[in-house]
Amino acid sequence: MAKTVLVTGGCGFIGANFVRLLLETRPDWRVINLDKLTYAGNLHSLADLAEHPNYRFVRGDICDQALLDSLFQEERIDTVVHFAAESHVDRSITGPAEFIRTNITGTFTLLEAAKKQWLDSGNKDENCRFLHVSTDEVYGSLGATGFFTEQTPYDPRSPYSASKASSDHLVRAYFHTYGLPILITNCSNNYGPYQFPEKLIPLVLNNGLQGKELPVYGDGGNVRDWLYVQDHCEAIVRVVEQGRLGEAYNIGGHNEKNNLQVVELLCDMLDEKLGLLLPSGEPRRSLITFVKDRLGHDRRYAIDADKIDQELGWTPKYTFEQGIEKTVTWYLDNQAWMDAVIDGSYQQYYAEMYGKKL
Ligand code: NAD
Ligand code: DAU
């Protein structure tokens, strides 16, 4: 069925992969990408799609109620897929204010716009959907065993996860109070093309390529469940199309690894593809440096994704071996993308493309 989708944060890592997936696989969906272009927003990631007939980019802030109201009216938005957020746990520890503003107030502002357009206007449309893209971090930290299910009580422990938990609660409240047609997804760690190199995997790839130190927090034993980004994006489409209103769906990769295992694997893959480090001739594992641990570092995340499998028939398509091979190959083939991020020139792209000042 044709849709007009507002994707927020479509210039970020997952959002860009999601916009790409929609334009490739849903020819009758119109995609409006609303993104503030913070440091994490990168128009380069969608440069080849900028002129696509079903696509429009709007630079703007999800906290801007007037902008949201006019976009909803002008475009007759019937579906929201809400990615826009401050997403990096380390930044939330050193500067939480922006996380509170964007993740909580921004989500609230977006909910208000959807409510106004879909419910208060009297034009109720059964096909409207508001999907909030959230994280497994809302559930807290696991010990050596067990999995997060949709029934696991919320126990966020960083400013980032507390802000995401707060926004999840607001989204649920708009369902129970007003009947807004919401859905929530709580996903584990994504990896793949277009990820900003502040996150573990692209950071290690970039530093490994340049022969720089590879910082491993604490003892490297913290465990994450890794999911290839395309699998996450396909799961989101599935939930938009088939999810039960008011429900949350956990999304995970059935793929637990500790951080040291991930870093060592990436070192070995780079060695195999590029040869050992020059001029020392040492393997890249020699770059691994154990550094001070992240404050409040959650020890283990693991997802029970049975609900989305049983209700909606979604399971990941990519094994970790396949996903990581595609990812390493992508970063090696797209070094210009990474170079522009590292030297900051990616932030000029808006001015070049749209003729406006940043
Ligand atoms: P990202 O940091 O790469 O991208 C965030 C995007 O949001 C950027 O393009 C940024 O410019 C935009 N943005 C930030 N503040 C904005 C604002 N006020 N108004 C409009 N746009 C704004 O994030 P990501 O890793 O792609 O994550 C996307 C979403 O998925 C987030 O909500 C995150 O919590 C969630 N999530 C991420 C992961 C993961 O592993 N990366 C896993 C589970 C859930
Ligand atoms: O679980 C889902 C979450 O995954 C998302 O909600 C977040 O938006 C996303 O950033 C990610 O959070 P993490 O904190 O798990 O991701 P990050 O890549 O920052 O770190 C992964 C692990 O690696 C974590 O245990 C911290 C560790 N780490 C990270 C960096 C950047 C290191 O050991 N060294 C590093 O330099």
PDB file of C-alpha atoms and ligand atoms in Angstrom, residues 8-16 34-42 60-63 82-88 98 101-103 106 132-136 160 164 185-191 194-196 198-199 226 232, ligand 1:
ATOM      1  CA  THR A   8      13.552  11.371  11.215  1.00  0.00           C
ATOM      2  CA  GLY A   9      17.343  11.137  11.475  1.00  0.00           C
ATOM      3  CA  GLY A  10      17.627   9.693   7.967  1.00  0.00           C
ATOM      4  CA  CYS A  11      21.168  11.058   7.540  1.00  0.00           C
ATOM      5  CA  GLY A  12      22.466   9.034  10.483  1.00  0.00           C
ATOM      6  CA  PHE A  13      23.828   5.510  10.324  1.00  0.00           C
ATOM      7  CA  ILE A  14      20.661   3.397  10.538  1.00  0.00           C
ATOM      8  CA  GLY A  15      18.388   6.059   9.087  1.00  0.00           C
ATOM      9  CA  ALA A  16      20.464   6.316   5.896  1.00  0.00           C
ATOM     10  CA  LEU A  34      13.913  15.219   8.346  1.00  0.00           C
ATOM     11  CA  ASP A  35      17.357  15.620   9.850  1.00  0.00           C
ATOM     12  CA  LYS A  36      19.059  18.393  11.794  1.00  0.00           C
ATOM     13  CA  LEU A  37      22.495  17.404  10.461  1.00  0.00           C
ATOM     14  CA  THR A  38      24.243  17.288  13.803  1.00  0.00           C
ATOM     15  CA  TYR A  39      27.805  15.953  13.779  1.00  0.00           C
ATOM     16  CA  ALA A  40      26.207  12.492  13.239  1.00  0.00           C
ATOM     17  CA  GLY A  41      24.195  13.469  10.169  1.00  0.00           C
ATOM     18  CA  ASN A  42      25.946  12.916   6.858  1.00  0.00           C
ATOM     19  CA  GLY A  60      15.282  20.658  10.575  1.00  0.00           C
ATOM     20  CA  ASP A  61      14.987  19.887  14.253  1.00  0.00           C
ATOM     21  CA  ILE A  62      12.442  17.452  15.694  1.00  0.00           C
ATOM     22  CA  CYS A  63      12.003  19.922  18.575  1.00  0.00           C
ATOM     23  CA  HIS A  82      11.551   7.954  14.241  1.00  0.00           C
ATOM     24  CA  PHE A  83      15.328   7.428  14.347  1.00  0.00           C
ATOM     25  CA  ALA A  84      16.510  10.950  15.194  1.00  0.00           C
ATOM     26  CA  ALA A  85      18.385  10.895  18.479  1.00  0.00           C
ATOM     27  CA  GLU A  86      21.656  11.509  20.172  1.00  0.00           C
ATOM     28  CA  SER A  87      22.921   7.943  20.058  1.00  0.00           C
ATOM     29  CA  HIS A  88      26.391   7.672  21.588  1.00  0.00           C
ATOM     30  CA  GLU A  98      21.437  17.368  24.312  1.00  0.00           C
ATOM     31  CA  ARG A 101      16.483  17.725  24.581  1.00  0.00           C
ATOM     32  CA  THR A 102      16.488  15.650  21.392  1.00  0.00           C
ATOM     33  CA  ASN A 103      15.577  12.213  22.690  1.00  0.00           C
ATOM     34  CA  GLY A 106      12.084  15.898  20.424  1.00  0.00           C
ATOM     35  CA  HIS A 132       9.723   4.661  17.565  1.00  0.00           C
ATOM     36  CA  VAL A 133      13.152   3.124  16.988  1.00  0.00           C
ATOM     37  CA  SER A 134      14.563   2.300  20.388  1.00  0.00           C
ATOM     38  CA  THR A 135      17.277   0.270  21.994  1.00  0.00           C
ATOM     39  CA  ASP A 136      17.861  -2.816  24.130  1.00  0.00           C
ATOM     40  CA  TYR A 160      21.515   7.876  26.852  1.00  0.00           C
ATOM     41  CA  LYS A 164      15.510   6.474  25.329  1.00  0.00           C
ATOM     42  CA  THR A 185      11.254  -1.581  18.428  1.00  0.00           C
ATOM     43  CA  ASN A 186      14.105  -2.273  20.868  1.00  0.00           C
ATOM     44  CA  CYS A 187      17.183  -3.370  18.988  1.00  0.00           C
ATOM     45  CA  SER A 188      20.675  -4.535  19.860  1.00  0.00           C
ATOM     46  CA  ASN A 189      24.000  -3.165  18.516  1.00  0.00           C
ATOM     47  CA  ASN A 190      23.992  -2.490  14.786  1.00  0.00           C
ATOM     48  CA  TYR A 191      27.000  -2.542  12.481  1.00  0.00           C
ATOM     49  CA  TYR A 194      27.770   4.535   7.023  1.00  0.00           C
ATOM     50  CA  GLN A 195      28.364   4.224  10.786  1.00  0.00           C
ATOM     51  CA  PHE A 196      30.100   7.179  12.421  1.00  0.00           C
ATOM     52  CA  GLU A 198      32.917   7.016  17.260  1.00  0.00           C
ATOM     53  CA  LYS A 199      31.265   3.572  17.579  1.00  0.00           C
ATOM     54  CA  TRP A 226      25.594  -7.578  17.037  1.00  0.00           C
ATOM     55  CA  HIS A 232      17.449  -4.149  11.479  1.00  0.00           C
TER      56      HIS A 232
HETATM   57  P1  NAD B   1      23.183   8.328  14.568  1.00  0.00           P
HETATM   58  O1  NAD B   1      23.759   9.076  15.720  1.00  0.00           O
HETATM   59  O2  NAD B   1      24.089   7.744  13.564  1.00  0.00           O
HETATM   60  O3  NAD B   1      22.168   9.281  13.762  1.00  0.00           O
HETATM   61  C1  NAD B   1      21.270  10.147  14.401  1.00  0.00           C
HETATM   62  C2  NAD B   1      20.698  11.092  13.353  1.00  0.00           C
HETATM   63  O4  NAD B   1      19.719  11.929  13.989  1.00  0.00           O
HETATM   64  C3  NAD B   1      21.728  12.017  12.720  1.00  0.00           C
HETATM   65  O5  NAD B   1      21.555  12.067  11.332  1.00  0.00           O
HETATM   66  C4  NAD B   1      21.442  13.373  13.363  1.00  0.00           C
HETATM   67  O6  NAD B   1      21.785  14.476  12.538  1.00  0.00           O
HETATM   68  C5  NAD B   1      19.940  13.268  13.586  1.00  0.00           C
HETATM   69  N1  NAD B   1      19.477  14.156  14.672  1.00  0.00           N
HETATM   70  C6  NAD B   1      20.012  14.292  15.905  1.00  0.00           C
HETATM   71  N2  NAD B   1      19.326  15.200  16.613  1.00  0.00           N
HETATM   72  C7  NAD B   1      18.315  15.634  15.818  1.00  0.00           C
HETATM   73  C8  NAD B   1      17.260  16.560  15.993  1.00  0.00           C
HETATM   74  N3  NAD B   1      17.111  17.243  17.143  1.00  0.00           N
HETATM   75  N4  NAD B   1      16.401  16.763  14.983  1.00  0.00           N
HETATM   76  C9  NAD B   1      16.539  16.088  13.804  1.00  0.00           C
HETATM   77  N5  NAD B   1      17.534  15.203  13.587  1.00  0.00           N
HETATM   78  C10 NAD B   1      18.417  14.977  14.581  1.00  0.00           C
HETATM   79  O7  NAD B   1      22.229   7.236  15.201  1.00  0.00           O
HETATM   80  P2  NAD B   1      21.988   5.712  14.763  1.00  0.00           P
HETATM   81  O8  NAD B   1      23.070   4.873  15.324  1.00  0.00           O
HETATM   82  O9  NAD B   1      21.670   5.669  13.328  1.00  0.00           O
HETATM   83  O10 NAD B   1      20.672   5.405  15.626  1.00  0.00           O
HETATM   84  C11 NAD B   1      19.395   5.769  15.116  1.00  0.00           C
HETATM   85  C12 NAD B   1      18.327   5.423  16.131  1.00  0.00           C
HETATM   86  O11 NAD B   1      18.361   4.034  16.419  1.00  0.00           O
HETATM   87  C13 NAD B   1      18.514   6.126  17.487  1.00  0.00           C
HETATM   88  O12 NAD B   1      17.233   6.494  17.951  1.00  0.00           O
HETATM   89  C14 NAD B   1      19.123   5.067  18.378  1.00  0.00           C
HETATM   90  O13 NAD B   1      18.748   5.270  19.718  1.00  0.00           O
HETATM   91  C15 NAD B   1      18.499   3.815  17.816  1.00  0.00           C
HETATM   92  N6  NAD B   1      19.308   2.579  17.953  1.00  0.00           N
HETATM   93  C16 NAD B   1      20.605   2.555  17.520  1.00  0.00           C
HETATM   94  C17 NAD B   1      21.324   1.371  17.602  1.00  0.00           C
HETATM   95  C18 NAD B   1      22.738   1.282  17.108  1.00  0.00           C
HETATM   96  O14 NAD B   1      23.390   0.259  17.319  1.00  0.00           O
HETATM   97  N7  NAD B   1      23.279   2.288  16.460  1.00  0.00           N
HETATM   98  C19 NAD B   1      20.719   0.227  18.138  1.00  0.00           C
HETATM   99  C20 NAD B   1      19.402   0.308  18.600  1.00  0.00           C
HETATM  100  C21 NAD B   1      18.684   1.489  18.478  1.00  0.00           C
END
